[in-house]
Tab-separated table of C-alpha atoms and ligand atoms in Angstrom:
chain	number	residue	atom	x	y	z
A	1	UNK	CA	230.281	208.399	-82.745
A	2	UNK	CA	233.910	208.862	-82.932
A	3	UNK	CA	235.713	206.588	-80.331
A	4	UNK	CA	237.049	208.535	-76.571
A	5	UNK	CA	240.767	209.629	-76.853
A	6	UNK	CA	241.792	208.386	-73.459
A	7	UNK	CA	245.572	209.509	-71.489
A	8	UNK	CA	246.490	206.845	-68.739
A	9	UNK	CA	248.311	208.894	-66.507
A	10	UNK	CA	250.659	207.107	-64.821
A	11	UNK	CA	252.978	208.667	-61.367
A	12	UNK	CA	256.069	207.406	-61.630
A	13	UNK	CA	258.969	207.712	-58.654
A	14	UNK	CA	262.007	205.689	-58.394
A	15	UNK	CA	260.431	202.765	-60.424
A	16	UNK	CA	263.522	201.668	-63.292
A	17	UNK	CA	262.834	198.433	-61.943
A	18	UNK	CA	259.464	198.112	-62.704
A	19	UNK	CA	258.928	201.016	-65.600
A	20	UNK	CA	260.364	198.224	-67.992
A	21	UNK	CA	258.111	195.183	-67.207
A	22	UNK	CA	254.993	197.019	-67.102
A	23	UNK	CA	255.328	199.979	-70.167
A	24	UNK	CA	254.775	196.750	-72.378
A	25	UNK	CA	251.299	196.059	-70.422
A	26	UNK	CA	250.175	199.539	-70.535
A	27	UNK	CA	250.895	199.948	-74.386
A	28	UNK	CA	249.391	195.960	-74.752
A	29	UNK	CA	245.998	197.346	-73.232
A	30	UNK	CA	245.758	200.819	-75.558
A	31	UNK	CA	246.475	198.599	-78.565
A	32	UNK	CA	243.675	196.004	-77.587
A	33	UNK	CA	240.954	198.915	-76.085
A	34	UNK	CA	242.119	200.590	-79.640
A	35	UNK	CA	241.350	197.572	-81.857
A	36	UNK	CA	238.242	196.666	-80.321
A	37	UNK	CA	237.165	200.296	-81.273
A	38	UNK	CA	236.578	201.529	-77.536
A	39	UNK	CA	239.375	204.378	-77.646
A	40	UNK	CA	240.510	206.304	-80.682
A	41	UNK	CA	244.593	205.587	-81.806
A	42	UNK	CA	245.356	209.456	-80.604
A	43	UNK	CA	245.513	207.557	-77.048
A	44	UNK	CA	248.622	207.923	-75.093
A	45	UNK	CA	250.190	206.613	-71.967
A	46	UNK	CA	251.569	209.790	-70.063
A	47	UNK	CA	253.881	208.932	-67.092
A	48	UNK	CA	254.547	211.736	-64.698
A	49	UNK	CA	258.153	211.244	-63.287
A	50	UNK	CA	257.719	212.654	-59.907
A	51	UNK	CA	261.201	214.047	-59.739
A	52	UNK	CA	262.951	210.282	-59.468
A	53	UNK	CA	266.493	209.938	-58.294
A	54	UNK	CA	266.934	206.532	-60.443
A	55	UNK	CA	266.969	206.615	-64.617
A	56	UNK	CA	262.853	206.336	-64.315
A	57	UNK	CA	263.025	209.946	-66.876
A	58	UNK	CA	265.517	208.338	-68.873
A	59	UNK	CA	263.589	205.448	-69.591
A	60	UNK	CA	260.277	207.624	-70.143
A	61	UNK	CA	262.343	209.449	-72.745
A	62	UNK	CA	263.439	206.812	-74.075
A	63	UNK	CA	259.838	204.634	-74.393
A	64	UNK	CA	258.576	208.093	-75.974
A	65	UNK	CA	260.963	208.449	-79.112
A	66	UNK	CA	260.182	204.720	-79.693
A	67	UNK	CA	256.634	205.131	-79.630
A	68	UNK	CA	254.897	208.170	-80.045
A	69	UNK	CA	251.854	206.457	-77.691
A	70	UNK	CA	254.735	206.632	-75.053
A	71	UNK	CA	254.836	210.610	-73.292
A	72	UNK	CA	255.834	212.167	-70.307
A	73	UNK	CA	256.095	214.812	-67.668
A	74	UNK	CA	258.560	215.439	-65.401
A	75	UNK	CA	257.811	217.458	-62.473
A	76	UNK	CA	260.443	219.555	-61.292
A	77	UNK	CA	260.787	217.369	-57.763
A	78	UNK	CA	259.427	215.135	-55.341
A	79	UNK	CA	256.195	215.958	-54.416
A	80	UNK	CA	254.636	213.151	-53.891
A	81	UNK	CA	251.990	210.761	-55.404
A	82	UNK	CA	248.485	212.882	-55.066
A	83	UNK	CA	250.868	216.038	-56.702
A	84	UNK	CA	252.001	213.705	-59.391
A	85	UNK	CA	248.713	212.486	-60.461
A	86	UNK	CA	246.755	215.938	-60.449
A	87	UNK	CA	249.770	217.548	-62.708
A	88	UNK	CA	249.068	214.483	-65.276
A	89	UNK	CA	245.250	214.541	-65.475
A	90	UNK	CA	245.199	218.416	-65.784
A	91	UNK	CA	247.909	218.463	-68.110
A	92	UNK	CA	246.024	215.679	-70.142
A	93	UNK	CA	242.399	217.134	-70.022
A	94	UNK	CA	242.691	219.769	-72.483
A	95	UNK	CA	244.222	216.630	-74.814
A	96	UNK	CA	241.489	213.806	-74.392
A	97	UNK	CA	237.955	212.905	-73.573
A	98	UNK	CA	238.839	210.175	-70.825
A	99	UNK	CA	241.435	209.963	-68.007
A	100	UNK	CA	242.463	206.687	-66.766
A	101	UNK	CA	245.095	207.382	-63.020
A	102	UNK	CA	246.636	204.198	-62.145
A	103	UNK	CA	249.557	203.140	-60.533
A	104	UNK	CA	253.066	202.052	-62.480
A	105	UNK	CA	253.809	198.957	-60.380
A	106	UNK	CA	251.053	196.803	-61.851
A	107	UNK	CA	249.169	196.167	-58.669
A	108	UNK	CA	245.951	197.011	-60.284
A	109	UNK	CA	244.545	194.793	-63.120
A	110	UNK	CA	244.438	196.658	-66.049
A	111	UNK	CA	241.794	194.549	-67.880
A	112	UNK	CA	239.598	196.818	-65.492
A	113	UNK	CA	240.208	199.740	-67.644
A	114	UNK	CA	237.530	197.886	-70.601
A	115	UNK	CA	234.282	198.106	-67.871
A	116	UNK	CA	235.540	201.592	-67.563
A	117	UNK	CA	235.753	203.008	-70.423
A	118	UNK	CA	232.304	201.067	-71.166
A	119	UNK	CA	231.065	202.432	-68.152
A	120	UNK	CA	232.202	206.328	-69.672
A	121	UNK	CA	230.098	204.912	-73.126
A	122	UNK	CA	227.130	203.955	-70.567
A	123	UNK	CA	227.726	208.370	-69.502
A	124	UNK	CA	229.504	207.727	-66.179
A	125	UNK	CA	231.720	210.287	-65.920
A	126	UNK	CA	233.438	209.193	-63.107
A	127	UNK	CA	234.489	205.575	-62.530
A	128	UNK	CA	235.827	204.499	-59.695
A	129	UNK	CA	238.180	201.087	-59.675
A	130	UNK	CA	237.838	199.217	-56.336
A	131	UNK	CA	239.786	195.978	-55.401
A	132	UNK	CA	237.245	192.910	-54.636
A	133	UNK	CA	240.020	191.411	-53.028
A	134	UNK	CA	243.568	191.940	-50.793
A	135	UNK	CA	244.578	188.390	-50.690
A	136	UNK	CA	247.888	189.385	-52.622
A	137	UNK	CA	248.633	192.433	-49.655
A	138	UNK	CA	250.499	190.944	-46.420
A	139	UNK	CA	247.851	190.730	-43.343
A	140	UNK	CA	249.464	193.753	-41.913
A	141	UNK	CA	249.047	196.255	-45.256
A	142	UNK	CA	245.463	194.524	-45.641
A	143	UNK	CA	244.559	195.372	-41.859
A	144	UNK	CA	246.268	198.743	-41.573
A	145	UNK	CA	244.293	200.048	-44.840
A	146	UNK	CA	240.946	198.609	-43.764
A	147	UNK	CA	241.229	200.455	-40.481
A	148	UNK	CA	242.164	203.641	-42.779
A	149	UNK	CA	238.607	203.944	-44.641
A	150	UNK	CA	236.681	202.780	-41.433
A	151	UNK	CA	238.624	205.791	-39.338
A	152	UNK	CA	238.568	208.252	-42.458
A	153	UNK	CA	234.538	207.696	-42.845
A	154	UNK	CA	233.993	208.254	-39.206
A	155	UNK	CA	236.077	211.118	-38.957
A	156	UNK	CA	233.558	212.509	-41.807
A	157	UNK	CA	236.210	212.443	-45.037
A	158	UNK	CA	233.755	210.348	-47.293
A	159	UNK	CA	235.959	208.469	-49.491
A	160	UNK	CA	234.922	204.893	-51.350
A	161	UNK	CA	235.757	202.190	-49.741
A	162	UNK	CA	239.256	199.969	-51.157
A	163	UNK	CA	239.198	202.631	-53.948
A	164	UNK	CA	243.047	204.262	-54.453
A	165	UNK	CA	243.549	206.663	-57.458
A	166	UNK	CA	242.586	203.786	-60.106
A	167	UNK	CA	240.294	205.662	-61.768
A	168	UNK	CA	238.681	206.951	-64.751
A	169	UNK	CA	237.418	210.572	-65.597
A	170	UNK	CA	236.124	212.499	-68.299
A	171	UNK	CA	237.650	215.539	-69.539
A	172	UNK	CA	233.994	217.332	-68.359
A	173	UNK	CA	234.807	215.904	-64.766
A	174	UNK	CA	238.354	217.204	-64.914
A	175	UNK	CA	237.588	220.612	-65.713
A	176	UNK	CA	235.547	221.262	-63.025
A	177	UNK	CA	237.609	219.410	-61.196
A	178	UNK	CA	240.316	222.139	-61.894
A	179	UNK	CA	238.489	224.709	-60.092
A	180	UNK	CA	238.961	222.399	-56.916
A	181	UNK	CA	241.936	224.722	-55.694
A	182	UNK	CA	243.228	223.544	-52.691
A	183	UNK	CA	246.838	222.684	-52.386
A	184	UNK	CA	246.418	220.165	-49.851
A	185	UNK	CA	245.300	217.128	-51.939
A	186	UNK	CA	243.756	214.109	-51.294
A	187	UNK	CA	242.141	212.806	-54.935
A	188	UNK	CA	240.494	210.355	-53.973
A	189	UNK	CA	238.659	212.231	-51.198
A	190	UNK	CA	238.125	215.307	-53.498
A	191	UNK	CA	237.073	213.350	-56.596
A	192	UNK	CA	233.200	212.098	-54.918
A	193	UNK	CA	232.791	216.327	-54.285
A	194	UNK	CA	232.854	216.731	-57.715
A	195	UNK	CA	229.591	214.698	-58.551
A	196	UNK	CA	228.109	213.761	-61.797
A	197	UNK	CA	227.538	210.354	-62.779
A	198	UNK	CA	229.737	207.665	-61.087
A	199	UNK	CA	230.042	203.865	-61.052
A	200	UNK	CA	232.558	201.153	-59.482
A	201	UNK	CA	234.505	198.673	-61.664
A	202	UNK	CA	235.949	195.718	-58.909
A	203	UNK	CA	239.229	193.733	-59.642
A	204	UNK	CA	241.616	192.647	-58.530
A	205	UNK	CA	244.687	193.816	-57.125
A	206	UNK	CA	248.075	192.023	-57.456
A	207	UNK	CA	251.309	192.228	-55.901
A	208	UNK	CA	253.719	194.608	-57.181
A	209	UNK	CA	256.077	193.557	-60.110
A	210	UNK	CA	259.128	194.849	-58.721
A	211	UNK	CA	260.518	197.501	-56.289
A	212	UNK	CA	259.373	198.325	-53.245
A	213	UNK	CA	256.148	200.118	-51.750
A	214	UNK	CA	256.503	203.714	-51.119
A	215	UNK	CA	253.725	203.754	-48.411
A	216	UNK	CA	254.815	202.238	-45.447
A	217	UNK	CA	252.612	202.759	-42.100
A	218	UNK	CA	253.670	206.034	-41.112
A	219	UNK	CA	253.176	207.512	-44.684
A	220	UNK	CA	249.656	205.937	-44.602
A	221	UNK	CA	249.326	207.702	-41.399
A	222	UNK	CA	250.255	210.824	-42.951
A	223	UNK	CA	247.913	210.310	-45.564
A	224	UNK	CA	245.049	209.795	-43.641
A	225	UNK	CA	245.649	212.392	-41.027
A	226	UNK	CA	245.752	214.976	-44.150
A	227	UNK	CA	242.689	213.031	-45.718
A	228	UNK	CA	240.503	213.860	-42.517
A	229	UNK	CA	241.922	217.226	-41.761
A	230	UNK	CA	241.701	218.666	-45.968
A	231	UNK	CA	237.740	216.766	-45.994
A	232	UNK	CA	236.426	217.129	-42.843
A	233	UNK	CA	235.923	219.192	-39.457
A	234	UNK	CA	234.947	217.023	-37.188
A	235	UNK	CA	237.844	216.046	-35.444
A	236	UNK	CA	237.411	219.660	-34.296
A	237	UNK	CA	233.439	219.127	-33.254
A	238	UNK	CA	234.677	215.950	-31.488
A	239	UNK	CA	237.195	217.903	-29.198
A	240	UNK	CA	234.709	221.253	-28.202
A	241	UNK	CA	232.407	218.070	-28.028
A	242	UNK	CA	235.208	216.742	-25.619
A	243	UNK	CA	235.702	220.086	-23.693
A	244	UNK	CA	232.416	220.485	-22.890
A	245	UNK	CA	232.477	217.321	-21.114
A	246	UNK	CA	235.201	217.616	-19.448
A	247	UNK	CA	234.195	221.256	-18.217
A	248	UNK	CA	230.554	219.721	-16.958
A	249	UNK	CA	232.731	217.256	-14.889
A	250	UNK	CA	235.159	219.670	-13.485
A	251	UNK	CA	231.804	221.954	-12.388
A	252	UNK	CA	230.849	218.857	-10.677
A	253	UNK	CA	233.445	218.106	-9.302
A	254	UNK	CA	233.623	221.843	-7.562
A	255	UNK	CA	230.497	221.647	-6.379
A	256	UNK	CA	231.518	217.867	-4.837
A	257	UNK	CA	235.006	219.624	-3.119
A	258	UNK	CA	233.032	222.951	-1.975
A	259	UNK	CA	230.372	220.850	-0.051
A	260	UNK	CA	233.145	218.486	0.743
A	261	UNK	CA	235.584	221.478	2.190
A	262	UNK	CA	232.035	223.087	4.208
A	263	UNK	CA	231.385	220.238	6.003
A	264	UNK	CA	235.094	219.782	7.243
A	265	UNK	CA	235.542	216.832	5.360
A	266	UNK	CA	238.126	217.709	3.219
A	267	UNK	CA	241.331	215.319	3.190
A	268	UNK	CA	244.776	216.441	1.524
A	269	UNK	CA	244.476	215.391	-1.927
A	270	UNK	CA	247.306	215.907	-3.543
A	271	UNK	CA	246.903	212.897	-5.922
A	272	UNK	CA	243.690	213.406	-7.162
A	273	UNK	CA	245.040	216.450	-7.886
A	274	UNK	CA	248.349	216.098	-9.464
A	275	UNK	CA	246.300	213.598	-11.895
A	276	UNK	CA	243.497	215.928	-12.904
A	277	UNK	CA	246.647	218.226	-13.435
A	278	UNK	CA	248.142	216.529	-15.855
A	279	UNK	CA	245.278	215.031	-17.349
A	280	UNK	CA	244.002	218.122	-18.543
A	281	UNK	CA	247.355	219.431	-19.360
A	282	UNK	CA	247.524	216.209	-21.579
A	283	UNK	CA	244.650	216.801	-23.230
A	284	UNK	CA	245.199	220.195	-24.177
A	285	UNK	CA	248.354	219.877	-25.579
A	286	UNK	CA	246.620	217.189	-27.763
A	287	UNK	CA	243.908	219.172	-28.215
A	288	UNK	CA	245.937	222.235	-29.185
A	289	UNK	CA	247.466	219.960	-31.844
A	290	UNK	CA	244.758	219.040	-33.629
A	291	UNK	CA	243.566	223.155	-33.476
A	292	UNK	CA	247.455	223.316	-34.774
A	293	UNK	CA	247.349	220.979	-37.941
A	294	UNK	CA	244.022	222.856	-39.646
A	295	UNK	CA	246.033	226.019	-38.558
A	296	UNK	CA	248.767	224.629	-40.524
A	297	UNK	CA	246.674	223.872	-43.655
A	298	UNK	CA	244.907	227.024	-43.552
A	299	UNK	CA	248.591	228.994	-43.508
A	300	UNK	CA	249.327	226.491	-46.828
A	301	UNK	CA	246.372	227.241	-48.742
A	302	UNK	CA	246.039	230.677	-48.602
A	303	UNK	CA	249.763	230.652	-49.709
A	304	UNK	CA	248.877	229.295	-52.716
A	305	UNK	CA	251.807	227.843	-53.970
A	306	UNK	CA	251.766	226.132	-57.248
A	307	UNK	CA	250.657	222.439	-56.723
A	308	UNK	CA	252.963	221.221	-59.428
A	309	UNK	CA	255.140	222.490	-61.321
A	310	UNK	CA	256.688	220.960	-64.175
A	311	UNK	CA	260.319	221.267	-65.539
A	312	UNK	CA	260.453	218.728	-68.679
A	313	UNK	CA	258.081	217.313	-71.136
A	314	UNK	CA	258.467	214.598	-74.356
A	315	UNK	CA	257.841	216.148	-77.429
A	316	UNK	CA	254.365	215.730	-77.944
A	317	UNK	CA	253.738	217.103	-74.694
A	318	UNK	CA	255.163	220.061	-75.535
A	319	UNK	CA	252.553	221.548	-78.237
A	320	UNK	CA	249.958	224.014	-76.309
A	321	UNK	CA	251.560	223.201	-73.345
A	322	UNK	CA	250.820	226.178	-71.078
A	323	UNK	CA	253.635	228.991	-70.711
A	324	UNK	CA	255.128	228.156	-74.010
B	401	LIG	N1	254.703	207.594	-56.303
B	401	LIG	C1	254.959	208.914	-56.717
B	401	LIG	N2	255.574	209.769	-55.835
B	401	LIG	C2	255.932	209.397	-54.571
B	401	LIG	C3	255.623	208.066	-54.156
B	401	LIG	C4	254.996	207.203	-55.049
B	401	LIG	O1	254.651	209.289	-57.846
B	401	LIG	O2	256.494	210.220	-53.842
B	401	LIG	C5	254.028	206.661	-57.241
B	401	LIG	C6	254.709	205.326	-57.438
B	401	LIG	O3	255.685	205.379	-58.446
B	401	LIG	C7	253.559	204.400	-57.810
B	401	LIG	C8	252.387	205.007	-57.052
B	401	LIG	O4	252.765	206.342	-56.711
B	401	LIG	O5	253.257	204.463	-59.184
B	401	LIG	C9	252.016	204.217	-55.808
B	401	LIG	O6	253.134	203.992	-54.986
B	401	LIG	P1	253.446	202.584	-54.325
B	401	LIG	O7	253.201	201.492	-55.289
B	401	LIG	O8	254.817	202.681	-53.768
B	401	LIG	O9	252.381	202.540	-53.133
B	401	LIG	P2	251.462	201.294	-52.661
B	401	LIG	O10	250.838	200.706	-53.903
B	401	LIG	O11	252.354	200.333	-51.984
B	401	LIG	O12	250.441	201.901	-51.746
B	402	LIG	MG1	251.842	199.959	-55.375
């Protein structure tokens, strides 16, 4: 059997600092996977430049007229990580037999990507890289993202647990995959939905290189908040849930100030009052929200709007590249 032709697609966004340190480790690891026979030599490193301000495309340019293992993408803005990665595996699945997503920063050990691909040879077809470890993040990233997959499982968005987008996939996995249409994305959410054979490859994870993160708290927060409200509706269950509380207690609570009120006990209680007042008002407004922000995604998907679109390719990218 012919060896896999695997892409690592690789986001890219504002990262000259670290594109030059760590496009030497990705090419090291495709040379060693390719001379131990695991992955044929028509292997490639595809970086998606997700529309940097910094010379990141430059350098991607200039990495892929050195070496023709070396392509890109550029996408045609900013949109984001999850956008970035999902225009570089679909653009690569019609190219290889194995995706590998991984971050550019070298957090995540790449000598992971060997139980991988052996995994893929075992006929995983998903394989799923989880750190064993967060010694390396500070206290305060290694708390905030273990109270992310506790809060996104309980809110019902099944993802696996300290598993980002380090992952591999087959090209069978990514075409059905495709047919996942949604426009709000969260991979690694999305990925488990699409079944077939999967595994878990632990390592791990070091600090980054160089730069800076790109997901400080309130991006995480953003992240989750779309993870629960594109996977799940429970939040939604949770507040009718919550209503119909409430509404037994208020009934309650009539009965209480009728019987109260007939038997001339009734006091002016214009606290109690005020506070159920604004409680309720409170809650609804919260309430409302939450109603609000699957609103919002529902006016976003049935929009439709492209979920990347792509404005510059190297040159081997370019062959049967769609719309050309
Ligand atoms: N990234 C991207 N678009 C963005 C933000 C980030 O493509 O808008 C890429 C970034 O270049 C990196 C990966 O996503 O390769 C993860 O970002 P980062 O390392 O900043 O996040 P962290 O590892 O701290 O969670
Ligand atoms: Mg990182």
């Amino acid at each position: 059997m012919t060896p896999p032709i695997l892409y690592i697609v690789i986001p890219c966004y504002n990262e000259q600092e670290v594109l030059p340190l760590t496009s030497g480790m990705f090419l090291e690891k495709l040379e060693s996977l390719t001379a131990a026979g695991k992955i044929s030599e028509k292997s490639r490193i595809l970086f998606v430049n997700d529309g940097s301000r910094d010379s990141t495309w430059d350098i991607i340019q200039r990495l892929s007229a050195q070496d023709e293992r070396f392509q890109g993408i550029a996408q045609s803005r900013n949109r984001g990580h999850q956008n970035a990665v999902l225009a570089g595996l679909m653009e690569a699945k019609d190219r290889c037999d194995i995706t590998i997503s991984i971050d550019c920063d070298g957090q995540d050990d790449l000598n992971a990507m060997d139980a991988m691909v052996d995994a893929y040879m075992d006929g995983c077809d998903i394989v799923y890289g989880v750190r064993a470890r967060r010694d390396t993040d500070t206290f305060f990233k290694r708390a905030t993202a273990q109270g992310f997959y506790k809060f996104l499982n309980s809110m019902g968005a099944e993802v696996v647990y300290n598993h980002a987008d380090y992952r591999l996939m087959s090209a069978r996995a990514l075409q059905a995959f495709a047919g996942f249409k949604e426009v709000n994305l969260f991979l690694r959410g999305m990925v488990p939905l699409v079944g077939f054979k999967s595994t878990s490859v632990y390592y791990d994870r070091h600090e980054r290189l160089a730069g800076e993160s790109h997901y400080p708290l309130k991006k995480m927060l953003a992240l989750a908040f779309d993870g629960i409200t594109s996977l799940s509706v429970k939040p939604i269950r949770l507040i009718t849930l919550f209503g119909l509380v409430i509404s037994l207690l208020s009934f309650l609570g009539i009965i209480w100030a009728l019987i109260t009120a007939l038997t001339g006990h009734s006091v002016a209680g214009w606290a109690s009052t005020a506070c159920i007042v604004c409680f309720i008002g409170g809650v609804q407004a919260l309430f409302l929200g939450v109603i609000g922000e699957y609103v919002g995604k529902i006016y976003l998907e049935v929009k439709a709007r492209p979920r990347y679109i792509i404005s510059e390719r190297t040159e081997e990218m370019q062959e049967d590249a769609p719309g050309k």
